[in-house]
Amino acid sequence: MDESTILVVGKVLIDEFNEKGRFRKSVGGGGPQAAFGSSVVLPEGKPLLVSLAGSDLGSSSELVDILKRTGANLSGVKFLDLTTPHFRITIDEDDVPKHEQGPGFENWSTILQTDYEIPGGHESIDTMHVLIERGGFNDLRLARAWRKSASPGSCLSFEPVILRESPQEDYNSFREIVSECDTVSPDWYTACRIAELPQDSNPKEVISEWSTYGPSSVTIRRGREGSYLWDRKEGKSWHIPIFEVSTVDVTGAGNAYAAAYATARCVLGHVPLYSASLASAAGAAAVLSEGLPPVNDALKKFVYRAAEDIISRVVQI
């Protein structure tokens, strides 16, 4: 399995962190973190990351090194002649992040309107995982075009993203996208917003609502409280626990989880429970170092060992 077997489509931004007074830069946007999650559960081969960024990121050896840590094929990352949008992320004493626009955000609309390109020779890949924020734009255009030309049995996975600062809106467009997908993996906040349910809702109520939107499986991530899995064929729901590690950088753990689930389920063909256990383990791996830890054989072994522990603690709900 030397060639790429899954397309991972997502934004690449530059994150400027203020973590309780300590400042640093990293690569964010969800795309790199999703590529990491896919890489770390693949025994062989690489995911193909499809994204857009500015030339400033492409010329930064420090930030490019973080991209390389994902273990992904980066030939689908196109560097445009503009400044990459920066997100200023302030993390308070309760570890709650606040997002603000930074330098380069005047180029956001240009990036959203620029079509993603799948490099030649990779058009036959039959699994795509895509992160779609409010509006969709180029990521949604690519996903729908790919789905039309994909072979029978292809798998489309979707991670919807709604930031806490996003205004209330009509979520029918999100629910329509979910109906076109095979697997979907929102975080808890996004899941409740799209379902138009309170944030303190019962997990069974939230996952039951999402099961009506059409996908074959749903995972909903809830940070340290673990995640929830529903599978249409099994007709059951489960709580998936986390694997406890010393957290260094929590950013992107959910993105890693979502792509890892899609990879385990659609590319590797694992059953839903084991796929979700691998996804939870991939999320744990993502927080082990600032930026991302490099994907290597030792990290993959860690993920598979952690998944065995996680699946032993799964509870049906």
mmCIF file of C-alpha atoms in Angstrom, residues 203 207 220 222-230 236-242 257 273 276-277 310-311 313-317:
data_model
loop_
_atom_site.group_PDB
_atom_site.id
_atom_site.type_symbol
_atom_site.label_atom_id
_atom_site.label_comp_id
_atom_site.label_asym_id
_atom_site.label_seq_id
_atom_site.Cartn_x
_atom_site.Cartn_y
_atom_site.Cartn_z
ATOM 1 C CA PRO A 203 -26.039 12.167 24.459
ATOM 2 C CA ILE A 207 -26.892 11.076 18.492
ATOM 3 C CA ILE A 220 -19.614 12.804 18.151
ATOM 4 C CA ARG A 222 -16.735 15.412 23.510
ATOM 5 C CA GLY A 223 -13.170 16.086 24.619
ATOM 6 C CA ARG A 224 -12.141 14.443 27.868
ATOM 7 C CA GLU A 225 -15.608 12.915 28.234
ATOM 8 C CA GLY A 226 -14.861 10.678 25.265
ATOM 9 C CA SER A 227 -17.025 10.262 22.186
ATOM 10 C CA TYR A 228 -20.236 8.636 21.023
ATOM 11 C CA LEU A 229 -20.705 6.249 18.115
ATOM 12 C CA TRP A 230 -23.860 5.266 16.280
ATOM 13 C CA LYS A 236 -26.743 0.645 18.312
ATOM 14 C CA SER A 237 -24.917 3.491 20.061
ATOM 15 C CA TRP A 238 -21.834 3.352 22.279
ATOM 16 C CA HIS A 239 -19.726 5.578 24.488
ATOM 17 C CA ILE A 240 -16.052 5.463 23.452
ATOM 18 C CA PRO A 241 -13.667 6.449 26.284
ATOM 19 C CA ILE A 242 -10.434 8.402 25.875
ATOM 20 C CA TYR A 257 -10.067 11.566 15.505
ATOM 21 C CA LEU A 273 -16.278 -0.121 17.351
ATOM 22 C CA ALA A 276 -13.821 4.472 16.818
ATOM 23 C CA SER A 277 -11.303 3.030 19.287
ATOM 24 C CA ILE A 310 -10.049 1.714 24.683
ATOM 25 C CA ILE A 311 -12.205 -0.971 23.087
ATOM 26 C CA ARG A 313 -13.841 -0.074 28.081
ATOM 27 C CA VAL A 314 -16.544 0.712 25.490
ATOM 28 C CA VAL A 315 -20.097 0.867 26.881
ATOM 29 C CA GLN A 316 -23.326 0.567 24.896
ATOM 30 C CA ILE A 317 -25.743 3.450 25.557
#
